[in-house]
Coordinates of C-alpha atoms (C1' of nucleotides) in Angstrom, one line a residue:
Chain A
M1340 CA -31.5 30.8 99.3
R1341 CA -30.8 27.2 101.3
Q1342 CA -32.6 26.3 104.4
H1343 CA -30.1 29.3 106.3
G1344 CA -28.8 31.9 103.7
M1345 CA -28.0 34.3 106.3
L1346 CA -25.2 35.6 104.1
E1347 CA -27.3 35.8 101.4
L1348 CA -30.1 37.6 103.0
A1349 CA -27.6 40.1 104.5
V1350 CA -25.6 40.2 101.3
L1351 CA -29.1 41.0 99.3
G1352 CA -30.3 43.8 102.1
L1353 CA -27.2 45.4 101.8
L1354 CA -27.2 45.3 98.2
K1355 CA -30.9 46.6 98.2
E1356 CA -29.7 50.0 99.5
R1357 CA -26.9 50.7 97.3
A1358 CA -24.0 48.6 95.1
M1359 CA -21.4 47.9 96.6
H1360 CA -17.9 45.6 96.3
G1361 CA -16.7 42.4 98.4
Y1362 CA -14.3 44.4 100.6
E1363 CA -16.8 47.4 101.6
L1364 CA -20.1 45.0 102.2
R1365 CA -17.6 43.0 104.6
K1366 CA -17.1 46.1 106.4
Q1367 CA -20.6 47.0 106.3
L1368 CA -21.7 43.4 107.8
G1369 CA -19.6 44.1 110.7
T1370 CA -21.0 47.3 111.6
M1371 CA -24.4 47.7 110.4
L1372 CA -25.4 44.2 111.6
G1373 CA -23.3 44.6 115.0
P1374 CA -20.1 44.0 115.9
F1375 CA -21.4 40.5 116.7
W1376 CA -20.7 39.0 113.0
Q1377 CA -17.4 39.0 111.3
V1378 CA -17.2 37.3 107.8
S1379 CA -14.5 35.9 106.6
W1380 CA -13.5 35.9 102.9
G1381 CA -13.9 32.4 102.2
S1382 CA -17.0 32.7 103.2
L1383 CA -18.2 35.8 101.4
Y1384 CA -16.6 35.5 97.7
P1385 CA -18.2 32.1 97.2
A1386 CA -21.8 33.3 98.7
L1387 CA -21.3 36.0 96.3
R1388 CA -20.5 33.9 93.1
R1389 CA -23.3 31.8 94.3
L1390 CA -25.6 34.5 94.2
A1391 CA -24.2 36.3 90.7
K1392 CA -24.9 32.5 89.5
A1393 CA -28.2 32.1 90.9
G1394 CA -29.0 35.6 89.2
A1395 CA -29.8 37.4 92.4
I1396 CA -27.2 39.9 91.8
D1397 CA -25.0 41.3 89.0
K1398 CA -21.0 41.7 88.8
D1399 CA -19.6 45.1 87.4
E1400 CA -16.0 44.5 87.0
Q1401 CA -14.2 47.7 86.5
P1402 CA -10.9 47.0 85.6
V1403 CA -8.8 49.6 86.8
P1404 CA -9.8 53.0 86.7
K1405 CA -6.3 54.0 85.4
R1406 CA -6.6 56.9 87.7
P1407 CA -10.1 59.1 86.8
A1408 CA -8.2 62.5 86.2
K1409 CA -4.8 62.1 86.0
R1410 CA -4.5 64.7 88.9
V1411 CA -0.9 65.1 88.7
L1412 CA 0.3 65.1 92.3
A1413 CA -1.6 68.2 93.7
K1414 CA 0.3 70.1 96.4
T1415 CA -2.2 70.6 98.5
S1416 CA 0.1 68.4 101.0
K1417 CA -0.1 67.7 104.6
T1418 CA -4.5 68.0 104.3
S1419 CA -4.4 64.2 104.0
K1420 CA -8.5 64.0 104.3
T1421 CA -9.3 65.6 101.0
S1422 CA -8.5 62.8 98.5
K1423 CA -11.5 60.6 99.7
A1424 CA -13.7 59.4 96.4
T1425 CA -10.8 58.6 94.5
S1426 CA -9.0 55.0 94.9
G1427 CA -8.7 53.2 91.8
R1428 CA -8.2 49.9 92.5
R1429 CA -9.3 46.9 91.0
K1430 CA -13.2 46.5 92.0
T1431 CA -15.6 44.4 91.4
V1432 CA -18.9 45.8 92.2
Y1433 CA -22.2 43.7 92.8
K1434 CA -25.5 45.4 92.3
I1435 CA -29.1 43.3 92.9
T1436 CA -31.4 42.4 90.4
P1437 CA -35.0 42.6 90.5
Y1438 CA -35.0 38.7 90.9
G1439 CA -32.4 39.1 93.7
D1440 CA -35.0 41.6 95.1
R1441 CA -38.1 38.9 95.2
M1442 CA -35.2 36.8 96.7
F1443 CA -34.4 39.0 99.6
T1444 CA -38.4 39.6 100.2
E1445 CA -39.3 36.0 100.0
M1446 CA -36.0 35.3 102.0
L1447 CA -37.0 38.1 104.8
E1448 CA -40.9 37.1 105.2
E1449 CA -40.7 33.4 105.8
T1450 CA -41.3 33.0 109.5
A1451 CA -40.2 29.3 109.6
A1452 CA -36.7 29.5 111.2
A1453 CA -36.4 32.9 112.1
V1454 CA -36.5 32.5 115.9
D1455 CA -32.7 32.2 117.2
A1456 CA -30.8 35.4 117.8
E1457 CA -29.4 36.0 114.7
H1458 CA -31.5 35.2 112.3
F1459 CA -33.8 37.6 114.2
T1460 CA -31.2 40.1 114.7
L1461 CA -30.3 39.9 110.7
K1462 CA -34.3 40.0 109.7
L1463 CA -34.5 42.9 112.4
A1464 CA -32.1 45.2 110.6
F1465 CA -34.3 45.0 107.6
F1466 CA -37.5 45.4 109.0
R1467 CA -38.3 48.6 107.0
Y1468 CA -38.7 46.4 104.1
L1469 CA -41.4 44.8 105.8
P1470 CA -45.3 45.3 106.2
P1471 CA -46.2 45.7 109.4
E1472 CA -48.6 43.1 109.7
T1473 CA -45.4 40.4 108.9
R1474 CA -43.2 42.7 111.6
L1475 CA -45.6 42.0 114.2
T1476 CA -45.6 37.9 113.3
L1477 CA -42.1 37.7 113.5
L1478 CA -42.0 39.6 116.4
E1479 CA -44.1 37.3 118.3
R1480 CA -42.7 34.3 117.0
R1481 CA -39.1 35.5 118.3
R1482 CA -41.3 36.2 121.7
A1483 CA -42.7 32.8 122.0
Y1484 CA -39.4 31.2 121.4
L1485 CA -38.0 33.5 124.3
Q1486 CA -40.6 32.5 126.5
D1487 CA -40.3 28.5 125.9
K1488 CA -36.6 29.5 126.3
L1489 CA -37.1 31.1 129.6
A1490 CA -39.6 28.4 130.9
Q1491 CA -36.7 26.0 130.0
F1492 CA -34.4 27.9 131.9
K1493 CA -36.5 28.1 135.0
A1494 CA -37.3 24.3 134.7
N1495 CA -33.9 23.9 135.0
V1496 CA -32.7 25.8 137.7
R1497 CA -35.7 24.0 140.1
E1498 CA -34.4 21.1 138.8
Y1499 CA -30.5 21.8 139.6
K1500 CA -30.8 23.7 142.3
E1501 CA -28.2 23.1 145.2
R1502 CA -27.3 20.1 142.9
V1503 CA -24.8 22.4 141.0
D1504 CA -22.0 24.1 141.6
S1505 CA -22.6 28.4 142.0
Y1506 CA -21.0 29.1 138.9
T1507 CA -23.6 27.0 136.9
L1508 CA -26.5 28.9 138.9
S1509 CA -24.7 31.7 138.0
L1510 CA -24.8 31.1 134.9
H1511 CA -28.7 29.9 134.6
N1512 CA -29.7 33.0 136.7
H1513 CA -28.3 35.0 134.2
G1514 CA -29.6 33.2 131.5
I1515 CA -32.8 34.2 133.3
A1516 CA -32.3 37.8 133.6
A1517 CA -30.7 38.2 130.0
T1518 CA -34.2 36.4 128.0
Q1519 CA -36.5 38.6 130.2
N1520 CA -34.4 41.4 129.2
D1521 CA -34.9 40.4 125.8
I1522 CA -38.5 39.8 126.2
E1523 CA -39.0 43.5 127.2
W1524 CA -37.3 44.5 124.7
I1525 CA -39.2 42.7 122.2
D1526 CA -42.5 43.7 124.0
E1527 CA -41.6 47.5 123.1
L1528 CA -41.0 46.6 119.8
I1529 CA -44.7 45.0 119.3
T1530 CA -46.0 48.0 121.2
N1531 CA -44.5 50.5 119.1
E1532 CA -45.7 48.5 115.9
R1533 CA -49.3 48.0 117.6
N1534 CA -49.4 51.7 117.7
L1535 CA -48.6 51.7 113.6
V1536 CA -51.0 49.3 112.8
K1537 CA -53.8 50.2 115.4
P1538 CA -54.5 54.0 113.9
A1539 CA -56.0 52.5 110.6
A1540 CA -58.0 50.4 112.2
R1541 CA -59.7 53.4 114.6
T1542 CA -62.8 53.7 113.0
E1543 CA -64.0 50.9 114.1
A1544 CA -62.7 50.8 117.3
G1545 CA -65.9 52.3 119.0
A1546 CA -63.6 54.1 121.6
L1547 CA -65.4 57.1 120.6
P1548 CA -63.1 58.9 118.9
I1549 CA -63.0 63.0 118.3
E1550 CA -66.4 63.0 116.7
Chain B
M1290 CA -8.6 18.7 120.5
R1291 CA -8.8 21.2 117.8
Q1292 CA -8.8 25.1 117.4
H1293 CA -12.3 25.1 119.1
G1294 CA -13.5 21.5 119.9
M1295 CA -16.5 22.5 122.0
L1296 CA -18.0 19.6 121.7
E1297 CA -14.9 17.4 122.9
L1298 CA -14.3 19.3 126.0
A1299 CA -18.4 19.5 126.8
V1300 CA -18.4 15.6 126.6
L1301 CA -15.0 15.6 128.1
G1302 CA -16.6 17.5 130.9
L1303 CA -19.6 15.8 131.8
L1304 CA -17.8 12.4 131.9
K1305 CA -15.5 13.7 134.4
E1306 CA -18.6 13.6 136.6
R1307 CA -19.7 10.1 135.3
A1308 CA -19.5 7.6 132.9
M1309 CA -22.6 7.8 130.3
H1310 CA -24.0 6.6 127.0
G1311 CA -24.2 8.9 124.2
Y1312 CA -27.9 9.7 124.2
E1313 CA -27.5 10.7 127.8
L1314 CA -24.9 13.2 127.1
R1315 CA -27.0 14.8 124.3
K1316 CA -29.7 15.4 126.9
Q1317 CA -27.4 16.7 129.6
L1318 CA -25.9 18.9 127.4
G1319 CA -28.7 20.7 126.8
T1320 CA -29.8 21.1 129.9
M1321 CA -26.7 21.4 132.1
L1322 CA -25.0 24.0 129.6
G1323 CA -28.3 25.8 129.0
P1324 CA -31.6 25.8 126.7
F1325 CA -29.7 27.0 124.0
W1326 CA -27.1 24.3 123.0
Q1327 CA -29.2 21.3 121.2
V1328 CA -26.2 18.8 119.5
S1329 CA -27.2 16.4 116.4
W1330 CA -26.7 12.8 116.8
G1331 CA -24.5 13.5 113.6
S1332 CA -22.5 15.6 115.1
L1333 CA -22.0 13.7 118.7
Y1334 CA -21.4 10.5 118.0
P1335 CA -18.2 11.2 115.1
A1336 CA -17.2 13.5 118.1
L1337 CA -17.4 10.6 120.3
R1338 CA -15.1 8.0 118.0
R1339 CA -13.0 10.7 117.5
L1340 CA -12.4 11.4 121.3
A1341 CA -12.1 7.3 121.5
K1342 CA -9.7 6.8 118.7
A1343 CA -7.6 9.7 120.4
G1344 CA -7.3 8.0 124.2
A1345 CA -9.3 10.5 125.8
I1346 CA -12.4 8.1 126.5
D1347 CA -12.8 4.5 126.7
K1348 CA -16.4 2.8 125.2
D1349 CA -17.8 0.2 127.3
E1350 CA -20.1 -1.6 125.3
Q1351 CA -22.8 -3.9 127.1
P1352 CA -24.4 -6.0 124.7
V1353 CA -28.3 -6.2 125.7
P1354 CA -28.1 -6.8 129.5
K1355 CA -30.4 -9.6 128.9
R1356 CA -32.8 -8.5 132.1
P1357 CA -30.8 -8.1 135.4
A1358 CA -33.0 -10.8 137.5
K1359 CA -36.2 -11.7 134.9
R1360 CA -38.4 -10.3 137.3
V1361 CA -41.7 -12.1 136.0
L1362 CA -43.6 -9.0 136.2
A1363 CA -44.3 -8.4 139.8
K1364 CA -47.6 -7.3 140.3
T1365 CA -46.7 -3.7 142.2
S1366 CA -48.4 -2.2 138.8
K1367 CA -49.6 1.1 139.1
T1368 CA -46.3 2.6 140.5
S1369 CA -44.5 3.1 137.6
K1370 CA -42.2 4.8 139.3
T1371 CA -40.6 2.2 140.7
S1372 CA -38.2 0.4 138.5
K1373 CA -35.8 2.9 137.9
A1374 CA -32.4 1.9 137.2
T1375 CA -33.2 -1.0 134.9
S1376 CA -33.9 -0.1 131.3
G1377 CA -31.6 -2.9 129.6
R1378 CA -30.9 -2.0 126.0
R1379 CA -27.7 -2.0 124.3
K1380 CA -25.6 0.9 125.3
T1381 CA -22.1 2.2 124.5
V1382 CA -21.3 3.6 128.0
Y1383 CA -18.3 5.9 127.5
K1384 CA -15.6 7.0 130.0
I1385 CA -13.1 9.5 130.8
T1386 CA -9.5 8.0 130.7
P1387 CA -6.5 9.8 132.6
Y1388 CA -5.3 10.8 129.0
G1389 CA -8.8 12.2 128.5
D1390 CA -8.5 14.1 132.0
R1391 CA -5.4 15.7 131.1
M1392 CA -6.6 16.5 127.6
F1393 CA -9.6 18.5 129.5
T1394 CA -8.0 20.5 131.7
E1395 CA -5.5 21.7 128.7
M1396 CA -8.4 22.0 127.3
L1397 CA -10.1 24.4 129.6
E1398 CA -7.3 26.0 131.0
E1399 CA -6.1 27.6 127.1
T1400 CA -7.1 31.4 127.5
A1401 CA -6.8 32.0 124.1
A1402 CA -10.0 32.0 122.2
A1403 CA -12.1 31.6 125.2
V1404 CA -14.0 34.9 124.7
D1405 CA -17.0 34.7 122.7
A1406 CA -20.2 33.7 124.8
E1407 CA -20.7 30.2 124.1
H1408 CA -16.8 29.0 124.8
F1409 CA -16.9 31.1 127.9
T1410 CA -20.6 29.7 128.9
L1411 CA -19.1 26.2 128.5
K1412 CA -15.8 27.0 130.1
L1413 CA -17.8 28.6 133.0
A1414 CA -19.7 25.3 133.8
F1415 CA -16.4 23.9 134.6
F1416 CA -15.2 26.5 136.3
R1417 CA -14.6 24.4 139.3
Y1418 CA -11.6 22.4 138.0
L1419 CA -9.8 25.4 137.4
P1420 CA -7.5 27.0 140.2
P1421 CA -8.9 30.2 141.4
E1422 CA -5.8 32.4 139.2
T1423 CA -7.1 30.7 136.1
R1424 CA -10.9 31.3 136.5
L1425 CA -9.7 35.3 137.2
T1426 CA -8.0 35.4 134.2
L1427 CA -10.6 34.0 131.9
L1428 CA -13.1 36.3 133.7
E1429 CA -10.7 39.1 132.8
R1430 CA -10.6 38.3 129.3
R1431 CA -14.2 37.8 129.0
R1432 CA -14.5 41.3 130.3
A1433 CA -12.2 42.8 128.1
Y1434 CA -13.8 41.3 125.2
L1435 CA -17.1 42.9 126.1
Q1436 CA -15.7 46.2 126.7
D1437 CA -14.6 46.0 123.5
K1438 CA -17.7 45.0 121.8
L1439 CA -19.5 47.5 123.8
A1440 CA -17.2 50.2 122.5
Q1441 CA -18.2 49.3 118.6
F1442 CA -21.4 49.3 119.9
K1443 CA -21.4 52.8 120.6
A1444 CA -19.1 53.8 118.1
N1445 CA -21.6 52.4 115.8
V1446 CA -24.8 54.0 117.2
R1447 CA -22.5 57.5 117.4
E1448 CA -21.9 56.9 113.5
Y1449 CA -25.2 55.6 112.4
K1450 CA -27.3 57.8 114.6
E1451 CA -30.0 59.2 112.4
R1452 CA -29.2 57.6 109.0
V1453 CA -30.6 54.6 110.0
D1454 CA -34.0 53.5 110.5
S1455 CA -35.9 53.3 114.0
Y1456 CA -35.2 49.0 114.1
T1457 CA -31.3 49.2 113.4
L1458 CA -30.9 52.2 116.1
S1459 CA -32.9 50.3 118.3
L1460 CA -31.2 47.0 117.9
H1461 CA -28.0 48.7 118.7
N1462 CA -28.9 50.2 121.8
H1463 CA -30.4 46.9 123.0
G1464 CA -27.1 45.5 122.2
I1465 CA -25.4 47.8 124.6
A1466 CA -27.7 47.3 127.3
A1467 CA -27.5 43.5 126.9
T1468 CA -23.4 44.0 126.7
Q1469 CA -23.6 46.5 129.7
N1470 CA -25.4 43.5 131.9
D1471 CA -23.0 41.1 130.9
I1472 CA -20.3 43.0 132.2
E1473 CA -21.7 43.9 135.3
W1474 CA -22.4 40.3 135.8
I1475 CA -18.7 39.4 134.7
D1476 CA -17.8 42.2 137.4
E1477 CA -19.9 40.2 140.2
L1478 CA -18.1 37.0 139.8
I1479 CA -15.0 38.6 139.7
T1480 CA -15.8 40.0 142.7
N1481 CA -16.6 37.2 144.1
E1482 CA -13.4 35.2 142.7
R1483 CA -11.3 37.7 143.8
N1484 CA -12.8 37.5 147.4
L1485 CA -11.9 33.8 147.4
V1486 CA -8.2 34.4 146.6
K1487 CA -7.4 37.2 149.0
P1488 CA -8.3 35.9 152.3
A1489 CA -4.9 33.5 151.6
A1490 CA -2.6 37.2 151.0
R1491 CA -4.4 38.7 153.8
T1492 CA -1.6 38.2 156.0
E1493 CA 0.8 40.4 153.9
A1494 CA -2.0 42.7 153.2
G1495 CA -1.3 45.4 156.1
A1496 CA -4.7 45.6 157.0
L1497 CA -3.9 45.4 160.3
P1498 CA -5.5 41.8 160.6
I1499 CA -7.1 40.3 164.3
E1500 CA -3.6 40.2 165.6
Chain C
dT399 C1' -50.5 -3.4 118.6
dT400 C1' -49.1 1.1 117.7
dC401 C1' -46.9 5.1 119.3
dG402 C1' -43.2 7.5 122.1
dT403 C1' -39.3 7.3 123.8
dC404 C1' -34.8 4.9 124.1
dA405 C1' -30.4 4.1 121.4
dT406 C1' -26.8 3.9 118.0
dG407 C1' -25.3 5.1 114.2
dT408 C1' -24.1 6.0 108.7
dA409 C1' -24.1 8.9 104.3
dA410 C1' -24.6 13.3 101.7
dT411 C1' -24.2 17.8 101.5
dG412 C1' -23.3 22.2 102.7
dG413 C1' -20.7 25.7 104.1
dG414 C1' -17.8 28.0 107.1
dT415 C1' -13.0 28.9 108.6
dT416 C1' -7.7 28.9 107.9
dA417 C1' -4.0 29.6 105.1
dC418 C1' -2.4 30.6 101.0
dA419 C1' -1.3 33.6 96.9
dT420 C1' -1.3 37.9 95.0
dG421 C1' -1.3 42.9 93.8
dA422 C1' -2.1 47.7 93.6
dT423 C1' -2.5 52.0 96.3
dT424 C1' -1.6 55.1 100.3
dA425 C1' 0.7 56.9 104.2
dC426 C1' 4.6 57.5 107.0
Chain D
dG393 C1' 11.1 52.1 100.5
dT394 C1' 8.2 49.5 103.0
dA395 C1' 4.2 48.9 106.2
dA396 C1' -0.8 48.8 105.9
dT397 C1' -5.0 49.1 104.2
dC398 C1' -7.6 48.1 99.9
dA399 C1' -9.1 44.4 97.0
dT400 C1' -10.0 39.5 95.3
dG401 C1' -10.1 35.2 95.2
dT402 C1' -8.3 30.1 95.8
dA403 C1' -7.8 25.4 98.5
dA404 C1' -7.9 22.1 102.1
dC405 C1' -9.6 21.1 106.2
dC406 C1' -13.1 20.5 109.4
dC407 C1' -17.2 19.9 110.8
dA408 C1' -22.1 20.8 111.7
dT409 C1' -27.1 19.9 110.2
dT410 C1' -30.0 16.6 108.0
dA411 C1' -32.1 13.1 106.5
dC412 C1' -31.6 7.9 106.3
dA413 C1' -31.4 3.5 109.0
dT414 C1' -32.5 0.1 112.3
dG415 C1' -34.6 -1.9 116.5
dA416 C1' -35.6 -2.7 121.6
dC417 C1' -38.5 -1.5 125.1
dG418 C1' -42.5 0.5 127.9
dA419 C1' -47.1 2.0 128.4
dA420 C1' -51.7 2.9 126.3

DNA sequence: TTCGTCATGTAATGGGTTACATGATTAC
DNA sequence: GTAATCATGTAACCCATTACATGACGAA
């Protein structure tokens, strides 16, 4: 919604798959989007409120389900894994609206500012919702950004070499290596993507197909 | 000063080497600390004010130096690289105070919360100010953090394998590889550090020294 | 003379973190 | 019965980003 709104994008993306309540949402954010992002309650709930107010999600409040079927403590005892789907607490289940769906696509597609690691990572997690061309655009933008970062790193190393201590030097060298790895990875993704796009254009490629 | 105060730490660390004014500080932050961190004015100047108010830095205001020696446009012309140290604009040069120095060391030494990439990176850039034992502690903490992250990544991959799309899978796999690289790098740093510490304890190591 | 860079700030705004507050349910 | 986890929020605080505002200096 706003200039970044990463949280909003993530929430909408997760709710696109299935309706969830806040607590569950937070866990999903911590796993599916990698163990790098832990959202706090004071961040998540206000975000949900914002999204609800904007009409992007609907809150479905279930006021204490009062035990679905009473189940008088069946003495299956020890096997604690049995009762799974129950848990009748107060839950506010959120689900995405058609407007929220459009909003999600819009946020996902905008190529601007999707360059830094976190933005890119987040968008990649929802790449399946994008057409291959947009995917390629985003990948290439990310690649350009990394290349730029790499160049800056190298320039810095050249400039600082023998003027800085070994720690700073090691830091920069590792930065270079890590960035190069990132670029290689992006290149793989780009190659895969092109292989998905090419076959359709193969008819006019002139590479003498089977025929 | 506060719970994170990364900016403060960085500023104090840079000012420890030499006095600087805000503009210069910002550039240094962008290079020496890697091309990953660009501080905005609205962030830097308030931070400088906070530090000054806390007594950690002194502001040395030079109100327009009025051209040091008049220099009636000496016609050395073309060679524009000659006049270097001049540039007489209004500058507010900040320099660190003894209190700021103590504050810096304190912030640098506290091992808590120095685990995430940015904190660690920042501290590493000032490792030369720390005794080897503290360096080792910080390195090992970082290592433990990365190991934990790696474990979570692997657990996620195991759990999600074939349930998620190829992009998410690729994302996690790359995350694993990158984290492993980070760990290897930390291990190198740890080894180097131990080699610095060991020789002193070599006398009681019992490895039959020269003798 | 005009543009780019140097140089220093302020104000508004947004939003994240932390701590606080509450309460139900489950497992031990 | 009590601790852990599930579950949902609010309030205060901090601080970063953005845009705004100003102006001197150097080079073209």
